[in-house]
Amino acid sequence: MPIGFFDGWNGRHMLLGLFCGTYFVMFGLQVLLSILDDVVPGSQSGALMTETESVIVVGALLVVAAYMTVVRWSSVSGARSRDWPANYALIIGVALWLAGTYALYDWYVYIVTDTTNEAFRRGLEGKNTLALSAFVFAQMLQPVGMLLMVYVWQTQRKAWMGLSVLAVVFVQVVLGFIADIKGLAMLGGILVILGTVLVRGRLPMRYLLAALAYVILVFPIFQAYRSEIHGTRGISRTEVVKNFGHILSLTLSAEERVNTGRFRAQTFWERSSLFGSVQVVVEKAGKGVAFQKGHTLSPILTTFVPRIIWSDKQEVPTGQLANRQFHFTDSDDIFISVSHLGELYWNFGWPGVIVGMSLIGTILGFIGARFNLADGVTITRLLVTVITIKEMILAFEGAIAPSYVVWLRSLACVGLLHFLFARFSSASRSVEKGPTGVPALTPIPYPNLLR
């Protein structure tokens, strides 16, 4: 749908294009492949469209309509943009990444050593609330550190910075492997690609090919690791670190068995499809399964209330709750993703979809217009845009409250960092059209560095 409005890889409509593309992968790609195979899940003979399909299509149309309306009525700001000195950005980026990586490693290896509820309760039992809050805060800022490093690399174009960013991506993959969190492993590569696209204004084909190779070659290894090491053998993350070489060997030897045959693990594209889970929600919510009426969304209201002040602050494990109420599996430790769309319907039915998806489109449209990088590339615009992509688009598959809580807190942190470090410059860093029509980065001096 947004192809006709495309205005550049970092233009005002970029977020809409990325949302629609991601939305199609989540809800349309697997259905399209099924149509090509003449096997459509949940299809009804003679029906133009099932209720599930109506929810999906109407949700997309509402996002597009709201986004386009906001962008249409948003004026381009002519005010000078403030940006950070490059040395500040690099130092802070490295510091945030190191602190966040340490927090993630300690959390997943020595505090919460497994994916079960019991391991989570046992790991947090007796721990200092202030220390736990610091761990969570550091983890939240780790992606910000990576983005700052990518920004400096793309604007300064130093070879040693490229090698440093490559090392960061590699460490992220290893950390995600140990923690058995695929999103964590992919985060470094995703941020490099997004940062490069937004700063340079063009697609980095080599990075995209590397991402495709990752999906084809590395993703099956993660599937085998989860099935063989955590599933069949029940080995904790602490033991994985102690015997990493042996665990990797066991994983590689089990890869073919886990990913082939009748009972093989799902492929990357199959796991990305959320059509089935949304279908279950639409068919059962209000028809045997009670509407949540905002219960799963309630943690958003206490976003800025620290646990130090309210130690009993409510947490809603939406994925586990969905698993129990809709009877996806018999395990209490399984998280089922029903997507933001499915959760909106689960809470309020059709009114939830209409209001919620319109609000999502409005927020994305505001960010796309107000923080448009084609009009000027700054660190703050980059951070706000990528955080929005990560929590509102790429995380659309998960629960709403965790995504929006992180989004709001991250934006508050970015605002504070902007206040502390951003400086006015004599020119604004912008992406201009080169002689071939390809956007080219205009370097910007930092006059305050010369004072």
PDB file of C-alpha atoms in Angstrom, residues 55-226:
ATOM      1  CA  VAL A  55      -9.557  -7.814  11.344  1.00  0.00           C
ATOM      2  CA  ILE A  56      -6.141  -8.025   9.647  1.00  0.00           C
ATOM      3  CA  VAL A  57      -7.105  -5.984   6.572  1.00  0.00           C
ATOM      4  CA  VAL A  58      -9.078  -3.329   8.460  1.00  0.00           C
ATOM      5  CA  GLY A  59      -6.220  -2.996  10.966  1.00  0.00           C
ATOM      6  CA  ALA A  60      -3.754  -2.303   8.158  1.00  0.00           C
ATOM      7  CA  LEU A  61      -6.080   0.211   6.463  1.00  0.00           C
ATOM      8  CA  LEU A  62      -6.563   2.109   9.735  1.00  0.00           C
ATOM      9  CA  VAL A  63      -2.813   2.409  10.296  1.00  0.00           C
ATOM     10  CA  VAL A  64      -2.280   3.671   6.735  1.00  0.00           C
ATOM     11  CA  ALA A  65      -5.157   6.163   6.952  1.00  0.00           C
ATOM     12  CA  ALA A  66      -4.063   7.556  10.322  1.00  0.00           C
ATOM     13  CA  TYR A  67      -0.404   7.757   9.272  1.00  0.00           C
ATOM     14  CA  MET A  68      -1.176   9.560   6.008  1.00  0.00           C
ATOM     15  CA  THR A  69      -3.499  12.007   7.756  1.00  0.00           C
ATOM     16  CA  VAL A  70      -0.873  12.976  10.346  1.00  0.00           C
ATOM     17  CA  VAL A  71       1.910  13.332   7.766  1.00  0.00           C
ATOM     18  CA  ARG A  72      -0.328  15.386   5.471  1.00  0.00           C
ATOM     19  CA  TRP A  73      -1.068  17.915   8.204  1.00  0.00           C
ATOM     20  CA  SER A  74       2.443  18.019   9.642  1.00  0.00           C
ATOM     21  CA  SER A  75       4.598  20.956   8.615  1.00  0.00           C
ATOM     22  CA  VAL A  76       8.325  20.660   8.013  1.00  0.00           C
ATOM     23  CA  SER A  77      10.257  22.348  10.790  1.00  0.00           C
ATOM     24  CA  GLY A  78      12.725  24.984   9.641  1.00  0.00           C
ATOM     25  CA  ALA A  79      14.423  25.249  13.017  1.00  0.00           C
ATOM     26  CA  ARG A  80      18.088  24.416  13.327  1.00  0.00           C
ATOM     27  CA  SER A  81      18.753  20.916  14.604  1.00  0.00           C
ATOM     28  CA  ARG A  82      21.064  20.201  17.474  1.00  0.00           C
ATOM     29  CA  ASP A  83      23.451  17.266  17.317  1.00  0.00           C
ATOM     30  CA  TRP A  84      26.059  15.652  19.519  1.00  0.00           C
ATOM     31  CA  PRO A  85      29.817  16.075  19.116  1.00  0.00           C
ATOM     32  CA  ALA A  86      31.201  12.887  17.592  1.00  0.00           C
ATOM     33  CA  ASN A  87      33.589  12.186  20.462  1.00  0.00           C
ATOM     34  CA  TYR A  88      30.755  12.426  22.995  1.00  0.00           C
ATOM     35  CA  ALA A  89      28.652  10.030  20.945  1.00  0.00           C
ATOM     36  CA  LEU A  90      31.426   7.460  20.655  1.00  0.00           C
ATOM     37  CA  ILE A  91      32.417   7.510  24.330  1.00  0.00           C
ATOM     38  CA  ILE A  92      28.821   7.326  25.560  1.00  0.00           C
ATOM     39  CA  GLY A  93      27.954   4.659  22.983  1.00  0.00           C
ATOM     40  CA  VAL A  94      30.802   2.363  23.992  1.00  0.00           C
ATOM     41  CA  ALA A  95      30.054   2.897  27.702  1.00  0.00           C
ATOM     42  CA  LEU A  96      26.340   2.123  27.313  1.00  0.00           C
ATOM     43  CA  TRP A  97      27.035  -0.956  25.190  1.00  0.00           C
ATOM     44  CA  LEU A  98      29.601  -2.358  27.649  1.00  0.00           C
ATOM     45  CA  ALA A  99      27.335  -1.742  30.656  1.00  0.00           C
ATOM     46  CA  GLY A 100      24.288  -3.177  28.906  1.00  0.00           C
ATOM     47  CA  THR A 101      26.136  -6.235  27.613  1.00  0.00           C
ATOM     48  CA  TYR A 102      27.495  -7.000  31.076  1.00  0.00           C
ATOM     49  CA  ALA A 103      23.998  -6.610  32.550  1.00  0.00           C
ATOM     50  CA  LEU A 104      22.498  -8.923  29.918  1.00  0.00           C
ATOM     51  CA  TYR A 105      25.210 -11.550  30.398  1.00  0.00           C
ATOM     52  CA  ASP A 106      24.950 -11.546  34.193  1.00  0.00           C
ATOM     53  CA  TRP A 107      21.140 -11.556  34.060  1.00  0.00           C
ATOM     54  CA  TYR A 108      20.748 -14.498  31.695  1.00  0.00           C
ATOM     55  CA  VAL A 109      23.714 -16.587  32.868  1.00  0.00           C
ATOM     56  CA  TYR A 110      23.810 -16.130  36.654  1.00  0.00           C
ATOM     57  CA  ILE A 111      20.476 -14.587  37.728  1.00  0.00           C
ATOM     58  CA  VAL A 112      17.783 -16.120  35.505  1.00  0.00           C
ATOM     59  CA  THR A 113      19.489 -19.321  34.345  1.00  0.00           C
ATOM     60  CA  ASP A 114      16.579 -20.858  32.441  1.00  0.00           C
ATOM     61  CA  THR A 115      13.359 -19.932  30.627  1.00  0.00           C
ATOM     62  CA  THR A 116      10.952 -21.421  33.184  1.00  0.00           C
ATOM     63  CA  ASN A 117       8.829 -19.456  35.656  1.00  0.00           C
ATOM     64  CA  GLU A 118      10.512 -21.293  38.511  1.00  0.00           C
ATOM     65  CA  ALA A 119      13.971 -20.218  37.339  1.00  0.00           C
ATOM     66  CA  PHE A 120      12.758 -16.622  37.091  1.00  0.00           C
ATOM     67  CA  ARG A 121      11.298 -16.639  40.620  1.00  0.00           C
ATOM     68  CA  ARG A 122      14.353 -18.362  42.082  1.00  0.00           C
ATOM     69  CA  GLY A 123      16.735 -15.975  40.346  1.00  0.00           C
ATOM     70  CA  LEU A 124      15.023 -12.835  41.641  1.00  0.00           C
ATOM     71  CA  GLU A 125      14.346 -14.140  45.136  1.00  0.00           C
ATOM     72  CA  GLY A 126      16.170 -12.126  47.773  1.00  0.00           C
ATOM     73  CA  LYS A 127      17.743  -9.751  45.250  1.00  0.00           C
ATOM     74  CA  ASN A 128      17.998  -6.040  45.988  1.00  0.00           C
ATOM     75  CA  THR A 129      15.278  -4.085  44.164  1.00  0.00           C
ATOM     76  CA  LEU A 130      17.629  -1.212  43.367  1.00  0.00           C
ATOM     77  CA  ALA A 131      20.216  -3.571  41.854  1.00  0.00           C
ATOM     78  CA  LEU A 132      17.575  -5.335  39.741  1.00  0.00           C
ATOM     79  CA  SER A 133      16.273  -1.980  38.492  1.00  0.00           C
ATOM     80  CA  ALA A 134      19.827  -0.975  37.524  1.00  0.00           C
ATOM     81  CA  PHE A 135      20.243  -4.249  35.604  1.00  0.00           C
ATOM     82  CA  VAL A 136      17.009  -3.698  33.680  1.00  0.00           C
ATOM     83  CA  PHE A 137      17.903  -0.056  32.964  1.00  0.00           C
ATOM     84  CA  ALA A 138      21.347  -1.004  31.642  1.00  0.00           C
ATOM     85  CA  GLN A 139      19.826  -3.670  29.377  1.00  0.00           C
ATOM     86  CA  MET A 140      17.380  -1.122  27.999  1.00  0.00           C
ATOM     87  CA  LEU A 141      20.197   1.284  27.118  1.00  0.00           C
ATOM     88  CA  GLN A 142      22.402  -1.319  25.404  1.00  0.00           C
ATOM     89  CA  PRO A 143      20.764  -0.848  21.961  1.00  0.00           C
ATOM     90  CA  VAL A 144      21.179   2.925  22.360  1.00  0.00           C
ATOM     91  CA  GLY A 145      24.914   2.369  22.790  1.00  0.00           C
ATOM     92  CA  MET A 146      25.058   0.238  19.653  1.00  0.00           C
ATOM     93  CA  LEU A 147      23.186   2.869  17.652  1.00  0.00           C
ATOM     94  CA  LEU A 148      25.572   5.613  18.753  1.00  0.00           C
ATOM     95  CA  MET A 149      28.511   3.500  17.601  1.00  0.00           C
ATOM     96  CA  VAL A 150      26.826   2.824  14.242  1.00  0.00           C
ATOM     97  CA  TYR A 151      26.113   6.547  13.822  1.00  0.00           C
ATOM     98  CA  VAL A 152      29.721   7.555  14.453  1.00  0.00           C
ATOM     99  CA  TRP A 153      30.914   4.836  12.094  1.00  0.00           C
ATOM    100  CA  GLN A 154      28.581   5.894   9.289  1.00  0.00           C
ATOM    101  CA  THR A 155      29.319   9.610   9.642  1.00  0.00           C
ATOM    102  CA  GLN A 156      33.082   9.365  10.239  1.00  0.00           C
ATOM    103  CA  ARG A 157      33.701   6.349   7.946  1.00  0.00           C
ATOM    104  CA  LYS A 158      36.722   5.074   9.888  1.00  0.00           C
ATOM    105  CA  ALA A 159      37.815   1.500   9.111  1.00  0.00           C
ATOM    106  CA  TRP A 160      38.573   0.686  12.733  1.00  0.00           C
ATOM    107  CA  MET A 161      35.035   1.736  13.680  1.00  0.00           C
ATOM    108  CA  GLY A 162      33.674  -0.715  11.117  1.00  0.00           C
ATOM    109  CA  LEU A 163      35.679  -3.526  12.706  1.00  0.00           C
ATOM    110  CA  SER A 164      34.442  -2.482  16.157  1.00  0.00           C
ATOM    111  CA  VAL A 165      30.820  -2.567  15.021  1.00  0.00           C
ATOM    112  CA  LEU A 166      31.381  -5.986  13.430  1.00  0.00           C
ATOM    113  CA  ALA A 167      32.777  -7.250  16.755  1.00  0.00           C
ATOM    114  CA  VAL A 168      29.707  -5.872  18.549  1.00  0.00           C
ATOM    115  CA  VAL A 169      27.402  -7.762  16.150  1.00  0.00           C
ATOM    116  CA  PHE A 170      29.363 -10.987  16.732  1.00  0.00           C
ATOM    117  CA  VAL A 171      29.220 -10.618  20.528  1.00  0.00           C
ATOM    118  CA  GLN A 172      25.477  -9.994  20.258  1.00  0.00           C
ATOM    119  CA  VAL A 173      24.979 -13.246  18.320  1.00  0.00           C
ATOM    120  CA  VAL A 174      26.941 -15.234  20.918  1.00  0.00           C
ATOM    121  CA  LEU A 175      25.017 -13.602  23.777  1.00  0.00           C
ATOM    122  CA  GLY A 176      21.690 -14.344  22.098  1.00  0.00           C
ATOM    123  CA  PHE A 177      22.780 -17.946  21.532  1.00  0.00           C
ATOM    124  CA  ILE A 178      23.634 -18.435  25.209  1.00  0.00           C
ATOM    125  CA  ALA A 179      20.405 -16.777  26.378  1.00  0.00           C
ATOM    126  CA  ASP A 180      18.375 -18.660  23.733  1.00  0.00           C
ATOM    127  CA  ILE A 181      16.779 -15.408  22.568  1.00  0.00           C
ATOM    128  CA  LYS A 182      16.814 -15.068  18.790  1.00  0.00           C
ATOM    129  CA  GLY A 183      15.733 -11.429  18.861  1.00  0.00           C
ATOM    130  CA  LEU A 184      18.693 -10.565  21.084  1.00  0.00           C
ATOM    131  CA  ALA A 185      21.075 -12.337  18.711  1.00  0.00           C
ATOM    132  CA  MET A 186      19.675 -10.518  15.669  1.00  0.00           C
ATOM    133  CA  LEU A 187      19.510  -7.097  17.327  1.00  0.00           C
ATOM    134  CA  GLY A 188      23.068  -6.045  16.471  1.00  0.00           C
ATOM    135  CA  GLY A 189      22.668  -6.803  12.764  1.00  0.00           C
ATOM    136  CA  ILE A 190      19.240  -5.174  12.650  1.00  0.00           C
ATOM    137  CA  LEU A 191      20.552  -1.969  14.229  1.00  0.00           C
ATOM    138  CA  VAL A 192      23.510  -1.836  11.837  1.00  0.00           C
ATOM    139  CA  ILE A 193      21.199  -2.166   8.827  1.00  0.00           C
ATOM    140  CA  LEU A 194      18.634   0.322  10.142  1.00  0.00           C
ATOM    141  CA  GLY A 195      21.284   2.824  11.222  1.00  0.00           C
ATOM    142  CA  THR A 196      23.018   2.635   7.854  1.00  0.00           C
ATOM    143  CA  VAL A 197      19.767   3.031   5.895  1.00  0.00           C
ATOM    144  CA  LEU A 198      18.623   6.005   7.958  1.00  0.00           C
ATOM    145  CA  VAL A 199      21.954   7.834   8.008  1.00  0.00           C
ATOM    146  CA  ARG A 200      23.037   7.162   4.428  1.00  0.00           C
ATOM    147  CA  GLY A 201      19.568   7.177   2.860  1.00  0.00           C
ATOM    148  CA  ARG A 202      20.138   4.041   0.769  1.00  0.00           C
ATOM    149  CA  LEU A 203      19.971   0.269   1.131  1.00  0.00           C
ATOM    150  CA  PRO A 204      23.220  -1.478   2.147  1.00  0.00           C
ATOM    151  CA  MET A 205      22.935  -4.513  -0.127  1.00  0.00           C
ATOM    152  CA  ARG A 206      25.939  -6.314   1.378  1.00  0.00           C
ATOM    153  CA  TYR A 207      24.423  -6.106   4.842  1.00  0.00           C
ATOM    154  CA  LEU A 208      21.057  -7.306   3.570  1.00  0.00           C
ATOM    155  CA  LEU A 209      22.717 -10.308   1.915  1.00  0.00           C
ATOM    156  CA  ALA A 210      24.512 -11.039   5.194  1.00  0.00           C
ATOM    157  CA  ALA A 211      21.145 -10.889   6.999  1.00  0.00           C
ATOM    158  CA  LEU A 212      19.652 -13.330   4.478  1.00  0.00           C
ATOM    159  CA  ALA A 213      22.605 -15.686   4.993  1.00  0.00           C
ATOM    160  CA  TYR A 214      22.002 -15.457   8.748  1.00  0.00           C
ATOM    161  CA  VAL A 215      18.357 -16.463   8.342  1.00  0.00           C
ATOM    162  CA  ILE A 216      19.288 -19.395   6.114  1.00  0.00           C
ATOM    163  CA  LEU A 217      22.378 -20.676   7.921  1.00  0.00           C
ATOM    164  CA  VAL A 218      22.312 -19.494  11.547  1.00  0.00           C
ATOM    165  CA  PHE A 219      18.612 -19.522  12.436  1.00  0.00           C
ATOM    166  CA  PRO A 220      18.377 -23.351  12.143  1.00  0.00           C
ATOM    167  CA  ILE A 221      21.286 -23.645  14.598  1.00  0.00           C
ATOM    168  CA  PHE A 222      19.314 -21.611  17.136  1.00  0.00           C
ATOM    169  CA  GLN A 223      16.335 -23.895  16.580  1.00  0.00           C
ATOM    170  CA  ALA A 224      18.502 -26.954  17.223  1.00  0.00           C
ATOM    171  CA  TYR A 225      19.997 -25.319  20.333  1.00  0.00           C
ATOM    172  CA  ARG A 226      16.582 -24.672  21.848  1.00  0.00           C
TER     173      ARG A 226
END
